[in-house]
CSV table of C-alpha atoms in Angstrom, one decimal:
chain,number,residue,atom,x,y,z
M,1,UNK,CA,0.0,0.0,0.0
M,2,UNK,CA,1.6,3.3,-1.3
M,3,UNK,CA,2.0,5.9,1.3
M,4,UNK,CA,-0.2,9.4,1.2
M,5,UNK,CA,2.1,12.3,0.7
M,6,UNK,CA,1.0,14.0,3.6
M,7,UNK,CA,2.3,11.4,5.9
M,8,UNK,CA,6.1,11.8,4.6
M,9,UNK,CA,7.5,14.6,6.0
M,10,UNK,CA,6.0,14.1,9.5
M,11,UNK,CA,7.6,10.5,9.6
M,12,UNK,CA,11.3,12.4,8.3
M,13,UNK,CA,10.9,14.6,10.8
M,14,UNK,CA,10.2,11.8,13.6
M,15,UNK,CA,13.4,9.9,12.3
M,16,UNK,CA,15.6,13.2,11.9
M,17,UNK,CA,14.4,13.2,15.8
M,18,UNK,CA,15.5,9.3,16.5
M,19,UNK,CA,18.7,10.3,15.1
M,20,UNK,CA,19.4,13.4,16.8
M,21,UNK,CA,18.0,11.4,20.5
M,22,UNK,CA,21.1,8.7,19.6
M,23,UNK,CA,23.9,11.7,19.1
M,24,UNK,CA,22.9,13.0,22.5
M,25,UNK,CA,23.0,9.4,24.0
M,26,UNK,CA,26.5,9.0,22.6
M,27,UNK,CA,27.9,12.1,24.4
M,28,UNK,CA,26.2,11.1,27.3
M,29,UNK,CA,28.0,7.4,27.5
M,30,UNK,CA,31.1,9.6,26.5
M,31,UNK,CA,30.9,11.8,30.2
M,32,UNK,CA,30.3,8.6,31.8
M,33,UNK,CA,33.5,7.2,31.0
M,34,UNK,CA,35.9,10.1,31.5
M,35,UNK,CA,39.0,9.9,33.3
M,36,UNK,CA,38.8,9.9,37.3
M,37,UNK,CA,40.1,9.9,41.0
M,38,UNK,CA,38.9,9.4,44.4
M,39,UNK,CA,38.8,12.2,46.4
M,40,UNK,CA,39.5,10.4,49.2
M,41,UNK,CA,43.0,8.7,48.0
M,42,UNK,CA,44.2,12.2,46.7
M,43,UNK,CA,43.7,13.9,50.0
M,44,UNK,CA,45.8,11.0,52.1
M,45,UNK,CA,48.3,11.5,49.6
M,46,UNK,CA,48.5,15.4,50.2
M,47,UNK,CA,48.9,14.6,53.9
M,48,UNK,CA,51.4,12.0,53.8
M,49,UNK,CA,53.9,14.6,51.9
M,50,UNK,CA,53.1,17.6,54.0
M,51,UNK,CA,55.8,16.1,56.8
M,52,UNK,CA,58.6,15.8,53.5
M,53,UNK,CA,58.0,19.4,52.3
M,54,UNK,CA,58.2,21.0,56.3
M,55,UNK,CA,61.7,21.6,56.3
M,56,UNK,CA,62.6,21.7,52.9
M,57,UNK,CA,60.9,25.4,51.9
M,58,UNK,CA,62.4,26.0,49.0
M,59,UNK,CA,60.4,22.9,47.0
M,60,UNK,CA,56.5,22.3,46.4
M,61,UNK,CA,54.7,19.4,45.5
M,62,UNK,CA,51.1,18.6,43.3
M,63,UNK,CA,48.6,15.9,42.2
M,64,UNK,CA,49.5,15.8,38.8
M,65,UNK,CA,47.7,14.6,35.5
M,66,UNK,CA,49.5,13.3,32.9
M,67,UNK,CA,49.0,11.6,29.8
M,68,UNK,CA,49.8,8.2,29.1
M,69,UNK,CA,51.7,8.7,25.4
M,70,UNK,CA,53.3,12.3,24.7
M,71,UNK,CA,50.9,13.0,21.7
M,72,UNK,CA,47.8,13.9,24.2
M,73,UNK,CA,47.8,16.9,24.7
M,74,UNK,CA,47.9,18.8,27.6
M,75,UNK,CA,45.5,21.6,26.6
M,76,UNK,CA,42.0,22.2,28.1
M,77,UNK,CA,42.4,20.0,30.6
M,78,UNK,CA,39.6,20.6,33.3
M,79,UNK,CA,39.3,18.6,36.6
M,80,UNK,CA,35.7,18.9,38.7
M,81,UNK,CA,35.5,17.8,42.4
M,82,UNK,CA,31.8,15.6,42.8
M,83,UNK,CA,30.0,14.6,45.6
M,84,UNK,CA,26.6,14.4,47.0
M,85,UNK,CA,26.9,18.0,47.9
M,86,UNK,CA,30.5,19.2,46.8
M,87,UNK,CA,30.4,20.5,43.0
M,88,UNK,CA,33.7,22.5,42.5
M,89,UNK,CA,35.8,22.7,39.8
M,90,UNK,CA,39.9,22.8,40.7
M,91,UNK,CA,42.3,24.8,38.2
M,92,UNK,CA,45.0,22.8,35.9
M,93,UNK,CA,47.7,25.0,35.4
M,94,UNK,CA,49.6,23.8,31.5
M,95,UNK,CA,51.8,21.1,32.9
M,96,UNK,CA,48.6,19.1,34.3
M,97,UNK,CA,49.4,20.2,38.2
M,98,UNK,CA,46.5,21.1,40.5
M,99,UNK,CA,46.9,22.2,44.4
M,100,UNK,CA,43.9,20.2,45.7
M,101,UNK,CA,41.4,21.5,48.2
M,102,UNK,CA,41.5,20.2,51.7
M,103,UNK,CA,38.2,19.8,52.2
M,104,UNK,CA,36.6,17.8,55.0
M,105,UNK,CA,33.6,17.2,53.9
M,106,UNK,CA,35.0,15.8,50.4
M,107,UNK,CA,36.2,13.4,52.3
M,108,UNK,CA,33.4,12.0,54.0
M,109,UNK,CA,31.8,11.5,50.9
M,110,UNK,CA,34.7,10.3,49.0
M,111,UNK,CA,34.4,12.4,46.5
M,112,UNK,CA,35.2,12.1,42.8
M,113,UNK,CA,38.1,13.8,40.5
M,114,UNK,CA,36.7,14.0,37.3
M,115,UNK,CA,38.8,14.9,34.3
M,116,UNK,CA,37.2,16.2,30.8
M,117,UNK,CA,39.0,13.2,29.2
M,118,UNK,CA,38.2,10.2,28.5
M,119,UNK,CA,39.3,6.6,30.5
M,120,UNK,CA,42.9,5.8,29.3
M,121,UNK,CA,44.7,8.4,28.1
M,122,UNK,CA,45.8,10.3,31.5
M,123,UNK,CA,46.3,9.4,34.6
M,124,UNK,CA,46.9,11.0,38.1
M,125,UNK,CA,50.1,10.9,40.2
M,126,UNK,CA,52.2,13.5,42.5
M,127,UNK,CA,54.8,15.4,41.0
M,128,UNK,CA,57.6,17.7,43.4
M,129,UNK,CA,59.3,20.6,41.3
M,130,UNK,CA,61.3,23.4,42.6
M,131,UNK,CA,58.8,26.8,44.0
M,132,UNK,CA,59.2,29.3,41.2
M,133,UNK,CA,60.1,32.6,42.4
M,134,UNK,CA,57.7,35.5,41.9
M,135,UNK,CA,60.5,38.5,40.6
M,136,UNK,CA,62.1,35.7,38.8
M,137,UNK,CA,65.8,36.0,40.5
M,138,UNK,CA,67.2,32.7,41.9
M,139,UNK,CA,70.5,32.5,43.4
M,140,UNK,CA,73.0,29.5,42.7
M,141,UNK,CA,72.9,28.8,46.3
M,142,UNK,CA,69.5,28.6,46.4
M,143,UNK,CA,69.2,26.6,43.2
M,144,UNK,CA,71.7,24.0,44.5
M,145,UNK,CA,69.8,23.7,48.0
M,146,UNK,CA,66.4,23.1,45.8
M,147,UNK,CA,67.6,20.5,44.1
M,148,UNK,CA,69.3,18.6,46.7
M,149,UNK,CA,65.7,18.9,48.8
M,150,UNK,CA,63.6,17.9,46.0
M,151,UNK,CA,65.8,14.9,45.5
M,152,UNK,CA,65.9,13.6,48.8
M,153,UNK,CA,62.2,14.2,49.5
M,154,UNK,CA,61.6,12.0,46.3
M,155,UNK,CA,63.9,9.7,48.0
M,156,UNK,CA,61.9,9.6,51.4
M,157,UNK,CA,58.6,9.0,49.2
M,158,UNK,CA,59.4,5.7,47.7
M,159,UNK,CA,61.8,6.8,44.9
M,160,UNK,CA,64.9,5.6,46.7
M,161,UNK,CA,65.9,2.5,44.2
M,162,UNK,CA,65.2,4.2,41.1
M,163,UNK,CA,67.1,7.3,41.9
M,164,UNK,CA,70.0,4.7,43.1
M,165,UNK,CA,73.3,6.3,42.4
M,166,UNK,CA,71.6,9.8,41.0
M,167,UNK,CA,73.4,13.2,41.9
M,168,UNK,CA,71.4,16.1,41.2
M,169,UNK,CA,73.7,18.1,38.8
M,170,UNK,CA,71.2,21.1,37.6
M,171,UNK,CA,67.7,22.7,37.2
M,172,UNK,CA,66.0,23.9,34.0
M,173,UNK,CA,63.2,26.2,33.5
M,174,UNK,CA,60.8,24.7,31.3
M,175,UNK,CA,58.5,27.1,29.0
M,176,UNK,CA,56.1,26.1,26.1
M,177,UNK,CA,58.2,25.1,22.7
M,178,UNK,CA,55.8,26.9,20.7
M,179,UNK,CA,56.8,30.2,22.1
M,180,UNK,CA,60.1,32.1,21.0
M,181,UNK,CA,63.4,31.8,23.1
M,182,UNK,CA,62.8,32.7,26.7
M,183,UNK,CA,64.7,35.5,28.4
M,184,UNK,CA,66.9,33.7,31.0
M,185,UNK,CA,70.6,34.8,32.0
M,186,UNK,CA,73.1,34.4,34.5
M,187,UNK,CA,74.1,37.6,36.2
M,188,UNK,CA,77.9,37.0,37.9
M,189,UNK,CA,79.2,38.4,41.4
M,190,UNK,CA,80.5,41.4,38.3
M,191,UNK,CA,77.8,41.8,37.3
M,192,UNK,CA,77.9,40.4,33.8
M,193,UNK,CA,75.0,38.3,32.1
M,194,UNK,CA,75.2,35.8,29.8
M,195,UNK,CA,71.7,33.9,28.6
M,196,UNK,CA,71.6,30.6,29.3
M,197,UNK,CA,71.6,28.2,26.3
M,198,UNK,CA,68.1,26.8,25.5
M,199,UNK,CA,67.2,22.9,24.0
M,200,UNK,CA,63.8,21.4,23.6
M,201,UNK,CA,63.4,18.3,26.0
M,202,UNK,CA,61.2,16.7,28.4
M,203,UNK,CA,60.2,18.7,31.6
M,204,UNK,CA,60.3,16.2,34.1
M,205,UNK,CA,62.1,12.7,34.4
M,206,UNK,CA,58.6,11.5,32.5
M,207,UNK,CA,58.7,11.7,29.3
M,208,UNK,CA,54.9,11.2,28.4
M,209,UNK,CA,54.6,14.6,28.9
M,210,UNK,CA,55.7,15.7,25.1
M,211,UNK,CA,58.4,18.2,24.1
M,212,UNK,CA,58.9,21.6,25.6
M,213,UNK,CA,62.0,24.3,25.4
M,214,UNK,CA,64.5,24.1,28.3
M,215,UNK,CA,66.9,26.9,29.6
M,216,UNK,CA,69.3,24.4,31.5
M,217,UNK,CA,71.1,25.8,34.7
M,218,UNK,CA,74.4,23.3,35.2
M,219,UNK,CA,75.8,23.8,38.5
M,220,UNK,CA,79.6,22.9,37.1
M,221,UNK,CA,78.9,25.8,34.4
M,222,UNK,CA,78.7,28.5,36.8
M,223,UNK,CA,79.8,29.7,40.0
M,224,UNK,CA,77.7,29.3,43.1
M,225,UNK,CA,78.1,33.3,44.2
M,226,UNK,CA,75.7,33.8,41.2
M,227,UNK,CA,72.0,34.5,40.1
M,228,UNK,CA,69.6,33.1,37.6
M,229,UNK,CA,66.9,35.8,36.2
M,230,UNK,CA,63.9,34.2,34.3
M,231,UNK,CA,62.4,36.9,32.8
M,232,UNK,CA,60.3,35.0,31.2
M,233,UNK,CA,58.4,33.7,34.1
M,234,UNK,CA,58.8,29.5,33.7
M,235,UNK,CA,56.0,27.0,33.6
M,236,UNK,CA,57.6,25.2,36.3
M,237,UNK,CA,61.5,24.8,37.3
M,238,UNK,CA,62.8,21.0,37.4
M,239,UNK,CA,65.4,18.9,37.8
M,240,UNK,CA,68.5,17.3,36.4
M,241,UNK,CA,69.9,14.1,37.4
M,242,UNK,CA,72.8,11.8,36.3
């Protein structure tokens, strides 16, 4: 039986619906399945490295996210704290760091760290790094001290056999690779300032994290009695073993 013309366009216009009602069900499934944390887990692991970071000052530490192969990338990345009555959403700063929220009553509900990615791409961990300084002037002296604290702190945490045998031999400043050369020198006890050669490398000791450009700081290149100035402020300022 041939169908009456009047009945075709409100039966396209009921499919054109159906299909619409399955592209909203796939986004849906798609939020389900994105990348988390418990709350709970996160905030023991704050505490527990709150004792390692009291007497070493010049160091900080992070829950970091980080993705599981260097071509994720690290852009856009937004982390939401759920619970039953706990809906906050926690800043990412470009290298995947976030200073969680000690919150009490996260706690008690064991919360959930949600990431706007999906299951198996990131995951969460801590990460130490060296404090970055607000005017940008670090002191050898300082810079030396920095790294032997964040080394031994990683030490105390469970790092010990993997950083068997490691000596801490400089710091880098790590900025975006897509941005030009960063403005970093060494300024001598004479005064005189000389930039500080730049490479592009990994950030951290993990190198999931992609490429980014490095101004490398080598303690055995320059004497202790002198500064670093960043005047490009740094994404973060790491380490560098051997």
């Amino acid at each position: 039986m041939r169908m009456p013309k009047w009945m075709a366009l409100p039966l396209c216009l009921l499919a054109c619906a159906a299909a619409a009602e399955e592209i909203t069900k796939v986004v849906v499934v798609a939020e389900r399945d994105a990348e988390w944390h418990g709350y709970r887990q996160a905030y023991k692991a704050v505490r527990s490295v709150e004792p390692l970071l009291k007497n070493r000052p010049l160091i900080q530490a992070h829950m970091q996210i980080r993705p599981n192969q260097p071509e994720e990338s690290m852009e856009g990345l937004q982390l939401q704290l759920s619970g039953e009555s706990v809906n906050l959403s926690i800043p990412v700063d470009a290298l995947g760091r976030v200073t969680l929220p000690m919150l009490k009553q996260a706690y008690d509900e064991d919360a959930v760290l949600r990431l706007n990615r999906q299951r198996g791409y990131y995951h969460f961990s801590g990460r130490y790094s060296i404090r970055e300084r607000e005017d940008g002037i670090y002191s050898g002296a300082d810079l030396r001290a920095a790294c032997e604290q964040l080394l031994s702190a990683q030490r105390e945490s469970g790092y010990r056999l993997r950083l068997l045998g490691k000596k801490c031999v400089g710091v880098k400043f790590v900025y975006p690779a897509s941005d030009p050369a960063p403005e970093v020198e060494h300024r001598g006890a004479d005064g005189q300032l000389t930039p500080l050669a730049t490479a592009l490398g990994h950030p951290f000791e993990n190198p999931t994290m992609g490429t980014y450009r490095l101004a490398i700081y080598r303690f055995a290149d320059w004497p202790v009695n002198g500064e670093v100035l960043a005047h490009s402020k740094p994404l973060a300022v790491g380490t560098v073993y051997e």
